[in-house]
């Protein structure tokens, strides 16, 4: 993996995205971040993080990071000729999930997901909503049948988590496992 697009939406749980981005940066993977307008607001509300300020701070340490403008459909990742390896959207709102399943690509995040689908690249959605209605479930089933990985933000408890960080690391570790990226974010089940 050389370049991964990380999408953040206005679903609850942007703390997962923060942790994933930190891990990818440390592994030297180029991280292209696309955050929806509601994603920015909910992230600020839940974590007190202003994503523009946070990314600027990360840029002082890493060169392999970029924060996109969600409305810039002229960005590289809007095109299939841009060689990104995967798109991961976490947390993924039911709204963004519905747009992707409907083929609507009116913002850069949905367009990048649409490109991943048409180019047969990895697309991982980490939905967060409960309970789920039939529209949510049908949209997820439709995308799953197209090869999209639906990896809900559902931490397990069999690794005996003690902190919130343990729970977050479990979900992020599952995403990295799914992309065959080595990690020791949670204790693997040995039976
Ligand atoms: C504090 C807060 C938490 C939210 N949590 C969720 C959630 O967990 N899942 C979800 O699908 N929508 C959630 N929403 C609603 C979405 O933000 C809303 O549907 C929005 O239009 C999603 O837009 P986006 O996909 O462009 O970010 C939440 C909204 C707020 C204000």
Short mmCIF file of C-alpha atoms and ligand atoms in Angstrom, two decimals:
data_model
loop_
_atom_site.label_atom_id
_atom_site.label_comp_id
_atom_site.label_asym_id
_atom_site.label_seq_id
_atom_site.Cartn_x
_atom_site.Cartn_y
_atom_site.Cartn_z
CA UNK A 1 0.00 0.00 0.00
CA UNK A 2 1.42 3.35 -1.04
CA UNK A 3 -1.48 5.76 -0.96
CA UNK A 4 -4.76 5.50 0.90
CA UNK A 5 -7.69 7.90 0.80
CA UNK A 6 -9.23 8.25 4.26
CA UNK A 7 -12.73 9.70 4.30
CA UNK A 8 -14.33 11.11 7.44
CA UNK A 9 -18.07 11.79 7.57
CA UNK A 10 -20.52 13.17 10.09
CA UNK A 11 -21.23 9.80 11.72
CA UNK A 12 -20.16 9.40 15.31
CA UNK A 13 -16.63 8.08 15.88
CA UNK A 14 -14.06 10.28 14.14
CA UNK A 15 -11.68 9.13 16.86
CA UNK A 16 -11.28 5.95 14.76
CA UNK A 17 -10.12 8.03 11.81
CA UNK A 18 -7.64 9.93 13.95
CA UNK A 19 -6.09 6.69 15.15
CA UNK A 20 -6.03 5.13 11.67
CA UNK A 21 -4.38 8.19 10.14
CA UNK A 22 -1.68 8.18 12.84
CA UNK A 23 -0.92 4.52 12.15
CA UNK A 24 -0.80 4.91 8.36
CA UNK A 25 1.50 7.93 8.62
CA UNK A 26 3.90 6.03 10.90
CA UNK A 27 3.97 3.21 8.36
CA UNK A 28 5.02 5.65 5.64
CA UNK A 29 1.79 5.29 3.67
CA UNK A 30 0.61 8.45 1.90
CA UNK A 31 -2.67 9.55 3.46
CA UNK A 32 -5.09 11.66 1.47
CA UNK A 33 -7.83 12.87 3.81
CA UNK A 34 -11.29 13.93 2.68
CA UNK A 35 -13.62 15.17 5.40
CA UNK A 36 -17.23 16.13 4.78
CA UNK A 37 -18.57 19.39 6.20
CA UNK A 38 -20.57 17.47 8.80
CA UNK A 39 -17.54 15.29 9.44
CA UNK A 40 -15.60 18.39 10.49
CA UNK A 41 -18.39 19.57 12.77
CA UNK A 42 -18.98 16.22 14.47
CA UNK A 43 -15.23 15.64 14.89
CA UNK A 44 -14.89 19.00 16.61
CA UNK A 45 -17.90 18.24 18.80
CA UNK A 46 -16.71 14.77 19.84
CA UNK A 47 -12.95 15.19 20.06
CA UNK A 48 -12.41 18.98 20.18
CA UNK A 49 -10.15 18.50 17.15
CA UNK A 50 -10.22 21.06 14.36
CA UNK A 51 -9.10 18.90 11.47
CA UNK A 52 -7.43 21.75 9.56
CA UNK A 53 -5.31 22.66 12.59
CA UNK A 54 -4.58 19.00 13.40
CA UNK A 55 -3.42 18.20 9.86
CA UNK A 56 -1.24 21.32 9.80
CA UNK A 57 0.47 20.04 12.96
CA UNK A 58 0.96 16.61 11.41
CA UNK A 59 2.47 18.22 8.32
CA UNK A 60 5.29 19.54 10.50
CA UNK A 61 6.25 15.91 11.20
CA UNK A 62 5.14 14.00 8.09
CA UNK A 63 5.36 14.72 4.39
CA UNK A 64 2.98 11.89 3.46
CA UNK A 65 -0.28 13.67 4.28
CA UNK A 66 -2.76 15.88 2.49
CA UNK A 67 -6.14 17.31 3.45
CA UNK A 68 -8.42 17.68 0.46
CA UNK A 69 -11.20 20.17 -0.16
CA UNK A 70 -14.40 18.09 -0.24
CA UNK A 71 -15.75 20.32 -3.03
CA UNK A 72 -12.68 20.11 -5.24
CA UNK A 73 -13.68 17.67 -7.93
CA UNK A 74 -10.56 18.66 -9.84
CA UNK A 75 -8.42 16.83 -7.25
CA UNK A 76 -6.28 13.90 -8.40
CA UNK A 77 -8.30 11.33 -6.46
CA UNK A 78 -11.38 12.23 -8.50
CA UNK A 79 -9.83 10.37 -11.41
CA UNK A 80 -9.20 6.71 -12.11
CA UNK A 81 -5.81 7.66 -13.51
CA UNK A 82 -4.68 8.63 -10.00
CA UNK A 83 -3.05 5.54 -8.54
CA UNK A 84 -4.39 5.41 -4.99
CA UNK A 85 -4.64 1.91 -3.56
CA UNK A 86 -7.72 2.07 -1.36
CA UNK A 87 -10.47 4.25 0.04
CA UNK A 88 -11.45 3.81 3.68
CA UNK A 89 -14.39 5.80 4.99
CA UNK A 90 -14.59 5.95 8.76
CA UNK A 91 -16.83 6.65 10.35
CA UNK A 92 -19.20 6.28 7.40
CA UNK A 93 -22.59 7.94 7.80
CA UNK A 94 -25.71 6.33 6.42
CA UNK A 95 -26.06 9.38 4.19
CA UNK A 96 -22.67 8.95 2.52
CA UNK A 97 -23.21 5.19 2.32
CA UNK A 98 -26.52 5.79 0.52
CA UNK A 99 -24.90 8.19 -1.94
CA UNK A 100 -22.17 5.70 -2.78
CA UNK A 101 -24.63 2.85 -3.19
CA UNK A 102 -26.73 5.07 -5.46
CA UNK A 103 -23.76 6.03 -7.62
CA UNK A 104 -24.05 9.69 -6.62
CA UNK A 105 -20.65 11.35 -6.74
CA UNK A 106 -21.32 15.01 -6.07
CA UNK A 107 -18.53 15.54 -3.56
CA UNK A 108 -14.91 14.44 -3.67
CA UNK A 109 -15.34 11.68 -1.09
CA UNK A 110 -18.22 9.98 -2.90
CA UNK A 111 -16.38 10.46 -6.20
CA UNK A 112 -13.21 8.80 -4.81
CA UNK A 113 -15.35 5.88 -3.61
CA UNK A 114 -17.02 5.73 -7.02
CA UNK A 115 -13.58 5.67 -8.67
CA UNK A 116 -12.46 2.83 -6.36
CA UNK A 117 -15.55 0.87 -7.41
CA UNK A 118 -15.10 1.42 -11.13
CA UNK A 119 -11.38 0.66 -11.00
CA UNK A 120 -11.86 -2.46 -8.83
CA UNK A 121 -9.79 -1.04 -5.99
CA UNK A 122 -10.29 -1.67 -2.30
CA UNK A 123 -13.17 0.24 -0.73
CA UNK A 124 -13.71 -0.21 2.99
CA UNK A 125 -16.70 1.40 4.68
CA UNK A 126 -16.87 1.58 8.46
CA UNK A 127 -20.53 2.40 9.10
CA UNK A 128 -21.75 3.65 12.47
CA UNK A 129 -25.43 3.76 13.20
CA UNK A 130 -27.80 1.90 15.46
CA UNK A 131 -30.39 0.60 15.03
CA UNK A 132 -30.19 0.04 11.28
CA UNK A 133 -33.26 0.39 9.09
CA UNK A 134 -33.98 -1.63 5.95
CA UNK A 135 -32.62 1.14 3.68
CA UNK A 136 -29.27 1.07 5.52
CA UNK A 137 -29.15 -2.73 5.35
CA UNK A 138 -30.10 -2.86 1.66
CA UNK A 139 -27.47 -0.25 0.78
CA UNK A 140 -24.80 -2.22 2.65
CA UNK A 141 -25.85 -5.49 1.00
CA UNK A 142 -25.75 -3.89 -2.44
CA UNK A 143 -22.25 -2.53 -1.85
CA UNK A 144 -21.03 -5.78 -0.29
CA UNK A 145 -22.14 -7.64 -3.43
CA UNK A 146 -20.01 -5.21 -5.46
CA UNK A 147 -16.94 -6.22 -3.47
CA UNK A 148 -16.98 -3.41 -0.93
CA UNK A 149 -15.83 -4.38 2.56
CA UNK A 150 -18.41 -3.41 5.16
CA UNK A 151 -16.48 -3.29 8.41
CA UNK A 152 -18.78 -1.83 11.06
CA UNK A 153 -17.37 0.06 14.01
CA UNK A 154 -18.18 -2.86 16.31
CA UNK A 155 -15.34 -3.47 18.72
CA UNK A 156 -15.06 -6.96 20.18
CA UNK A 157 -14.60 -7.65 23.86
CA UNK A 158 -12.77 -10.97 23.70
CA UNK A 159 -9.40 -9.22 23.95
CA UNK A 160 -10.45 -7.81 27.34
CA UNK A 161 -10.27 -4.08 26.57
CA UNK A 162 -9.69 -1.85 29.56
CA UNK A 163 -9.74 1.58 27.96
CA UNK A 164 -11.45 3.44 25.17
CA UNK A 165 -8.12 3.37 23.34
CA UNK A 166 -8.24 -0.44 23.42
CA UNK A 167 -11.67 -0.37 21.79
CA UNK A 168 -10.58 2.11 19.12
CA UNK A 169 -7.39 0.14 18.43
CA UNK A 170 -9.43 -3.02 17.92
CA UNK A 171 -11.46 -1.49 15.08
CA UNK A 172 -8.42 0.19 13.50
CA UNK A 173 -6.43 -3.05 13.82
CA UNK A 174 -9.23 -4.89 12.02
CA UNK A 175 -9.06 -2.39 9.14
CA UNK A 176 -5.28 -2.79 8.86
CA UNK A 177 -5.61 -6.60 9.02
CA UNK A 178 -8.14 -6.40 6.22
CA UNK A 179 -5.60 -4.57 4.08
CA UNK A 180 -2.85 -7.04 5.11
CA UNK A 181 -0.96 -4.22 6.85
CA UNK A 182 1.06 -5.58 9.79
CA UNK A 183 -0.03 -4.22 13.16
CA UNK A 184 -0.16 -5.13 16.82
CA UNK A 185 -3.06 -2.90 17.75
CA UNK A 186 -4.96 -5.70 19.43
CA UNK A 187 -4.17 -9.18 20.64
CA UNK A 188 -5.02 -11.66 17.89
CA UNK A 189 -7.17 -14.61 18.86
CA UNK A 190 -5.13 -17.77 19.19
CA UNK A 191 -7.78 -20.14 20.49
C1 LIG B 1 -23.32 14.51 16.90
C2 LIG B 1 -23.83 13.80 15.69
C3 LIG B 1 -23.66 12.44 15.58
C4 LIG B 1 -24.11 11.75 14.46
N1 LIG B 1 -23.92 10.41 14.38
C5 LIG B 1 -24.30 9.74 13.28
C6 LIG B 1 -24.04 8.35 13.16
O1 LIG B 1 -23.45 7.72 14.03
N2 LIG B 1 -24.39 7.74 11.99
C7 LIG B 1 -24.99 8.43 10.97
O2 LIG B 1 -25.26 7.81 9.94
N3 LIG B 1 -25.28 9.75 11.07
C8 LIG B 1 -24.95 10.41 12.19
N4 LIG B 1 -25.20 11.76 12.30
C9 LIG B 1 -25.93 12.43 11.21
C10 LIG B 1 -25.02 12.83 10.07
O3 LIG B 1 -24.03 13.76 10.49
C11 LIG B 1 -25.87 13.45 8.95
O4 LIG B 1 -26.73 12.47 8.38
C12 LIG B 1 -25.07 14.10 7.86
O5 LIG B 1 -25.93 14.60 6.86
C13 LIG B 1 -24.06 13.16 7.24
O6 LIG B 1 -23.42 13.85 6.19
P1 LIG B 1 -22.05 13.40 5.59
O7 LIG B 1 -22.16 11.96 5.25
O8 LIG B 1 -21.88 14.30 4.41
O9 LIG B 1 -21.01 13.68 6.64
C14 LIG B 1 -24.77 12.45 13.43
C15 LIG B 1 -24.94 13.84 13.55
C16 LIG B 1 -24.48 14.49 14.66
C17 LIG B 1 -24.68 15.99 14.76
#
